[in-house]
Coordinates of C-alpha atoms in Angstrom, one line a residue:
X1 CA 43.9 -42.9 33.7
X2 CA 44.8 -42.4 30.0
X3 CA 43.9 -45.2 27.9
X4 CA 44.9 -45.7 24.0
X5 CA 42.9 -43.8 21.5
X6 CA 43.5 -46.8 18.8
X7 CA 47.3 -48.3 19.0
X8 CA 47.4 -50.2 22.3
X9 CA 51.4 -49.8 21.8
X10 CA 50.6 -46.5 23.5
X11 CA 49.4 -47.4 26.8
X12 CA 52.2 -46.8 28.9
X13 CA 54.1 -48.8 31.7
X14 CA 53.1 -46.8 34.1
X15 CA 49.3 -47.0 33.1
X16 CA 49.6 -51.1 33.2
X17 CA 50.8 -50.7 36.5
X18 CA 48.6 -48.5 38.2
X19 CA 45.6 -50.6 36.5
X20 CA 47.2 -54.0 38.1
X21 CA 47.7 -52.2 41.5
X22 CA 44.1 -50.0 41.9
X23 CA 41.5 -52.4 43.8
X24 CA 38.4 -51.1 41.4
X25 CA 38.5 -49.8 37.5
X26 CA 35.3 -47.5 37.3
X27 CA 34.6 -47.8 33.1
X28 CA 32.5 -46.2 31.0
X29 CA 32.3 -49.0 29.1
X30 CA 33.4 -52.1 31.1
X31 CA 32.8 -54.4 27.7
X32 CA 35.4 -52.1 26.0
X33 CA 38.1 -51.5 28.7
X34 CA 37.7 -55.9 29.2
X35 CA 39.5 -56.1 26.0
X36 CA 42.3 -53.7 27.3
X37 CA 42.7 -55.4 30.2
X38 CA 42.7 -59.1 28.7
X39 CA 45.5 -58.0 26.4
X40 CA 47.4 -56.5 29.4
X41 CA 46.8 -59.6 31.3
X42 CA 45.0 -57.0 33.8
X43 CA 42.6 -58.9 36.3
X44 CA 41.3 -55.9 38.7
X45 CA 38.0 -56.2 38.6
X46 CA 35.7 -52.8 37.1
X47 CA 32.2 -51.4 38.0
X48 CA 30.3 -48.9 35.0
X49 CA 30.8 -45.2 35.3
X50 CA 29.2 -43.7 32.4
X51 CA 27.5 -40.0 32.1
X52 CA 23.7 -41.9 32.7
X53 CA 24.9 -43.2 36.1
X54 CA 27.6 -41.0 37.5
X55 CA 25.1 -39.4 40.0
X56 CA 24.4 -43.3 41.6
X57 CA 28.3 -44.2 41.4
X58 CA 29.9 -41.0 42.8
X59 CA 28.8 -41.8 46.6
X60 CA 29.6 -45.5 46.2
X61 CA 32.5 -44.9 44.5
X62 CA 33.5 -42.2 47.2
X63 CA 32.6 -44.8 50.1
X64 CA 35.1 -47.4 48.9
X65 CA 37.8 -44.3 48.3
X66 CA 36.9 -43.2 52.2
X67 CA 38.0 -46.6 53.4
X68 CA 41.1 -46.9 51.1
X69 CA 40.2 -48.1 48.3
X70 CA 42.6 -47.3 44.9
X71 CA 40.0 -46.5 42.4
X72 CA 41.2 -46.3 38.4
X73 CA 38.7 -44.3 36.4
X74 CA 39.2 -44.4 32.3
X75 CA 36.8 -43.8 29.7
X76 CA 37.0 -45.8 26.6
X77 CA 40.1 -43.9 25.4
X78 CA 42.1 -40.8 25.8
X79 CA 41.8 -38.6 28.8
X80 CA 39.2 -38.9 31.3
X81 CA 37.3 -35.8 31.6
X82 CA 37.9 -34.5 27.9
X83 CA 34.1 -35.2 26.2
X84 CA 34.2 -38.2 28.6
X85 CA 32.9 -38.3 32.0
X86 CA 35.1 -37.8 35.3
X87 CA 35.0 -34.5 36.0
X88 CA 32.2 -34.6 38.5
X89 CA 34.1 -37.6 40.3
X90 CA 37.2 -35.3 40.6
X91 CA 35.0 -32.7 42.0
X92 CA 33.4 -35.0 44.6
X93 CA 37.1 -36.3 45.5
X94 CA 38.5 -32.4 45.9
X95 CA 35.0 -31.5 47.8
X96 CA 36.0 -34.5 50.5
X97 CA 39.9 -34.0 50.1
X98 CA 40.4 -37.0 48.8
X99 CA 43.8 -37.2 47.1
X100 CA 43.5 -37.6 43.1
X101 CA 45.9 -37.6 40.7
X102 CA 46.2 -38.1 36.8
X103 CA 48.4 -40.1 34.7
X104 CA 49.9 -38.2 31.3
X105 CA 48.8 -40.1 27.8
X106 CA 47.3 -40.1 24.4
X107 CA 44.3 -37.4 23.9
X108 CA 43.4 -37.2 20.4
X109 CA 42.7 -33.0 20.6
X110 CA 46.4 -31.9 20.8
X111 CA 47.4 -35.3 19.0
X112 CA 46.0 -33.8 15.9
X113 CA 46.9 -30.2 17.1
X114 CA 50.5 -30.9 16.2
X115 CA 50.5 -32.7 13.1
X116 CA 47.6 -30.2 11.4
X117 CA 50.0 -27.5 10.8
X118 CA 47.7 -24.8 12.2
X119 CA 49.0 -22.9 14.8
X120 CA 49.6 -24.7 18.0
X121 CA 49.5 -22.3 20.5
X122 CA 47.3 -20.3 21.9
X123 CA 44.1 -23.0 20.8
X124 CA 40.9 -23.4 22.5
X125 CA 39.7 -27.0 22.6
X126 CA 35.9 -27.4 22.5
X127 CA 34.9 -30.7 21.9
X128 CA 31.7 -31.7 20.5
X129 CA 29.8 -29.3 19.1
X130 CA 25.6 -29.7 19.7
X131 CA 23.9 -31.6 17.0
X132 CA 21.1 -29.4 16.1
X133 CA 22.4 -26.6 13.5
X134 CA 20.8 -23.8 15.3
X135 CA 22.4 -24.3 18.3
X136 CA 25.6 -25.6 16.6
X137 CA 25.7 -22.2 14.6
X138 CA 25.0 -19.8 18.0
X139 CA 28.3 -21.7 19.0
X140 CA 30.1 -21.2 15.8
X141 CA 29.3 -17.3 16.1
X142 CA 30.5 -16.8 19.5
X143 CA 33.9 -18.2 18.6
X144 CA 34.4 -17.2 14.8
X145 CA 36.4 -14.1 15.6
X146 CA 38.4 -15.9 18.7
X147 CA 42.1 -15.9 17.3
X148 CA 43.5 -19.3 18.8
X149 CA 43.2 -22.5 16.7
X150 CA 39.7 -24.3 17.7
X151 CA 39.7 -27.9 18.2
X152 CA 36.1 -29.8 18.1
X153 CA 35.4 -33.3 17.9
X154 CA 32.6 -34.8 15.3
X155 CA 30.9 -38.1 14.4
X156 CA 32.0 -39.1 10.9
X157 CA 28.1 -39.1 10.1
X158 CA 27.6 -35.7 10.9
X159 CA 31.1 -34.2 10.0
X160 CA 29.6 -33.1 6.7
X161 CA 26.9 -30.8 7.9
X162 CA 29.6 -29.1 10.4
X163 CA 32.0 -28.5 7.8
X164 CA 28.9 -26.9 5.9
X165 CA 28.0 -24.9 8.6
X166 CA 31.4 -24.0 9.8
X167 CA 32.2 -22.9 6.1
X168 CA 28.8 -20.3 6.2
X169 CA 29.5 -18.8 9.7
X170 CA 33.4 -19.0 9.1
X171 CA 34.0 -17.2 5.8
X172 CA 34.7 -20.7 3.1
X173 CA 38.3 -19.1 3.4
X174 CA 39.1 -20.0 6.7
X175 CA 42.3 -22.9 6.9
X176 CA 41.0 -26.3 8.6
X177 CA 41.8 -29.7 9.0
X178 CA 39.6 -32.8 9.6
X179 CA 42.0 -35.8 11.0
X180 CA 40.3 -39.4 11.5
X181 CA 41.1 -42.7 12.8
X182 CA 44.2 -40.9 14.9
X183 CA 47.4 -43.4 15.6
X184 CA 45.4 -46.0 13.8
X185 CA 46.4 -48.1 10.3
X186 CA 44.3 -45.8 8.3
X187 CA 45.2 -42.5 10.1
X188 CA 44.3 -39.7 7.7
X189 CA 44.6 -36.0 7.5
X190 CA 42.1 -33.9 5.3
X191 CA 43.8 -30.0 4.8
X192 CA 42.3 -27.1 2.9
X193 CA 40.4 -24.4 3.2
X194 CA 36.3 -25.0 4.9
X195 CA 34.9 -24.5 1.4
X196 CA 37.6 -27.7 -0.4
X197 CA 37.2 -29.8 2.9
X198 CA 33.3 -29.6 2.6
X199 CA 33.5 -30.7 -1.5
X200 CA 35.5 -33.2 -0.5
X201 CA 32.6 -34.7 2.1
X202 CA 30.0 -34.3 -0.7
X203 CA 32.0 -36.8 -2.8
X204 CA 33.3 -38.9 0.3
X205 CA 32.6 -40.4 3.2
X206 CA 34.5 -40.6 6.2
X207 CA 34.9 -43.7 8.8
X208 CA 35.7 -43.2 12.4
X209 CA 35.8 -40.7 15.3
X210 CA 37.2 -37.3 13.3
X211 CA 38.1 -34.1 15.0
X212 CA 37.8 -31.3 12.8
X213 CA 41.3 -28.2 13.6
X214 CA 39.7 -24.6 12.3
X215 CA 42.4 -21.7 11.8
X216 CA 41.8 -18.9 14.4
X217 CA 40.3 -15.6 13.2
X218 CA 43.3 -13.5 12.0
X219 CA 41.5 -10.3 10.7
X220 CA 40.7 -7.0 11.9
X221 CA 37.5 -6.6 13.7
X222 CA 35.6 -3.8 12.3
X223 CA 32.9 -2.1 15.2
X224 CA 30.4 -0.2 14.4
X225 CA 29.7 2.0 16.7
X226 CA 26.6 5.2 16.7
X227 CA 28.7 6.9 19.8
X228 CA 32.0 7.8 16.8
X229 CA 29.0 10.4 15.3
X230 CA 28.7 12.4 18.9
X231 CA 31.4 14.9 19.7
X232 CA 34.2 13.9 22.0
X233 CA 32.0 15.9 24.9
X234 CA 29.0 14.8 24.1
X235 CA 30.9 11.0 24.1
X236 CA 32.3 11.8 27.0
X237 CA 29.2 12.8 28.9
X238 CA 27.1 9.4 27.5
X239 CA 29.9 7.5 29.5
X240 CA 29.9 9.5 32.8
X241 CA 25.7 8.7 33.2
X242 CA 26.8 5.3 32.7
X243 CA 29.2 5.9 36.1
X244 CA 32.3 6.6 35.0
X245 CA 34.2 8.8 36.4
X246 CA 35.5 12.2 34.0
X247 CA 38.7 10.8 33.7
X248 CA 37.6 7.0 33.0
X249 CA 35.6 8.5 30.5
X250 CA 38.3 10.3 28.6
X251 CA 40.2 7.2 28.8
X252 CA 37.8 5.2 27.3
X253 CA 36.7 7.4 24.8
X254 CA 40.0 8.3 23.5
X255 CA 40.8 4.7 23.2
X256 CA 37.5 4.2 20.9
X257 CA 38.6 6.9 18.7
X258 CA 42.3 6.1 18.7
X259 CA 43.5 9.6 19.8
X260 CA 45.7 10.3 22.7
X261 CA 43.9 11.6 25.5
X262 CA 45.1 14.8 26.1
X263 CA 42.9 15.5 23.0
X264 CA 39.7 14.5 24.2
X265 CA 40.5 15.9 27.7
X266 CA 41.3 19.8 26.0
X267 CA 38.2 19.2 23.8
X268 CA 36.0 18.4 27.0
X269 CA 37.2 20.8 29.0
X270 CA 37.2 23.6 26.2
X271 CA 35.0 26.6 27.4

């Protein structure tokens, strides 16, 4: 079940009333999800069901589903499942055929998706990123040339750095936009280019949970590749002791070259 990201005007009615009418809340935080109750007048009781205990709760929480039990699971806002833990406890429902179903509401990815002014479709929503930079960077280079918008999530202490690193793998060029403290008071968005929104951090410092929007690759990828320097038969050849067939192979080759194939197929079968 969906909970509020920050305005607890946007928990809807149908949320309240599945929460009322489930017979267990499984929390990740039960201190956190007590205040949303109380101010929902919400007594159902909750048990903890966090990513350091999941393995424990699954089978207890899967005994009380097996003798009907309702079960609510929420994390401590926004989807379940997105950065948040659930998924293995949908897994474990599917795997036993237990019926599960999820209630529409506030995420804070496409939230910020549609108010950034980047592109909103195709995207590819990530998350958080890992919080060494040499594993953050291997990341950042697998997805740098992907062409949808990329949606990451970042600790306002650590934003900086990203930005930084983003800006080095990226190209400082590339469009982003850092938003913070999403349908709250103080909701802010940050738009400019990696290189302006990492100034910007030198000089400031962000408060709250930010996700940071990065433009999708919109270049032409140049490939280098030794096999363009072999005539089209000896090209042709390399691919057939790779098992391709002769005709694969043409294919294949006359797409790497941008010719039509008839050409590489009279220059391969030239005497």
């Amino acid at each position: 079940m969906p909970t509020p990201i920050g305005n607890l005007e946007d928990m809807s009615f149908r949320c309240v009333k599945m929460l009322k009418e489930v017979t267990l809340i499984a929390s990740e935080d039960t201190r956190n999800t007590q205040k949303l109750l109380n101010h929902f007048e919400i007594g159902t009781p909750q048990i903890s069901f966090h990513e350091h205990n999941y393995k424990e709760r699954i089978p207890q929480l899967l005994e009380k589903l097996q003798q009907g039990e309702d079960i609510g699971q929420v994390s401590d806002a926004g989807m379940p499942s997105i950065s948040d833990p659930g998924h293995e406890l949908v897994e474990a429902c599917i795997a036993l055929d237990i019926k599960v179903i999820a209630l529409p509401g506030p995420t804070a990815g496409l939230t910020a998706l549609i108010a950034s002014g980047l592109l909103p479709q195709p995207f590819t929503f990530y998350g958080f990123l890992p919080r060494k930079k040499k594993d953050q960077t291997a990341i950042m280079e697998a997805l740098k040339l992907e062409k949808p918008t990329q949606i990451f999530y970042e600790s306002p202490h650590r934003i900086g750095g990203t930005v930084k690193n983003f800006a080095e793998v990226y190209g400082e060029d590339r469009k982003a936009v850092i938003c913070r403290e999403l349908t709250k008071l103080h909701e802010e968005y940050l738009r400019g280019t990696l290189a302006e929104l990492g100034h910007y951090l030198t000089e400031n410092t962000l408060k709250g949970e930010c996700c940071i929007l990065v433009e999708g690759f919109t270049g032409e990828v140049l490939v280098e590749n030794e096999d363009l320097e072999l005539t089209a038969k000896e090209h042709v050849d390399k691919l057939i002791e790779t098992g391709l067939s002769s005709k694969e192979a043409i294919k294949e080759v006359a797409k790497l070259r941008g010719v039509k194939k008839q050409e590489i197929y009279k220059e391969y079968h030239v005497e």
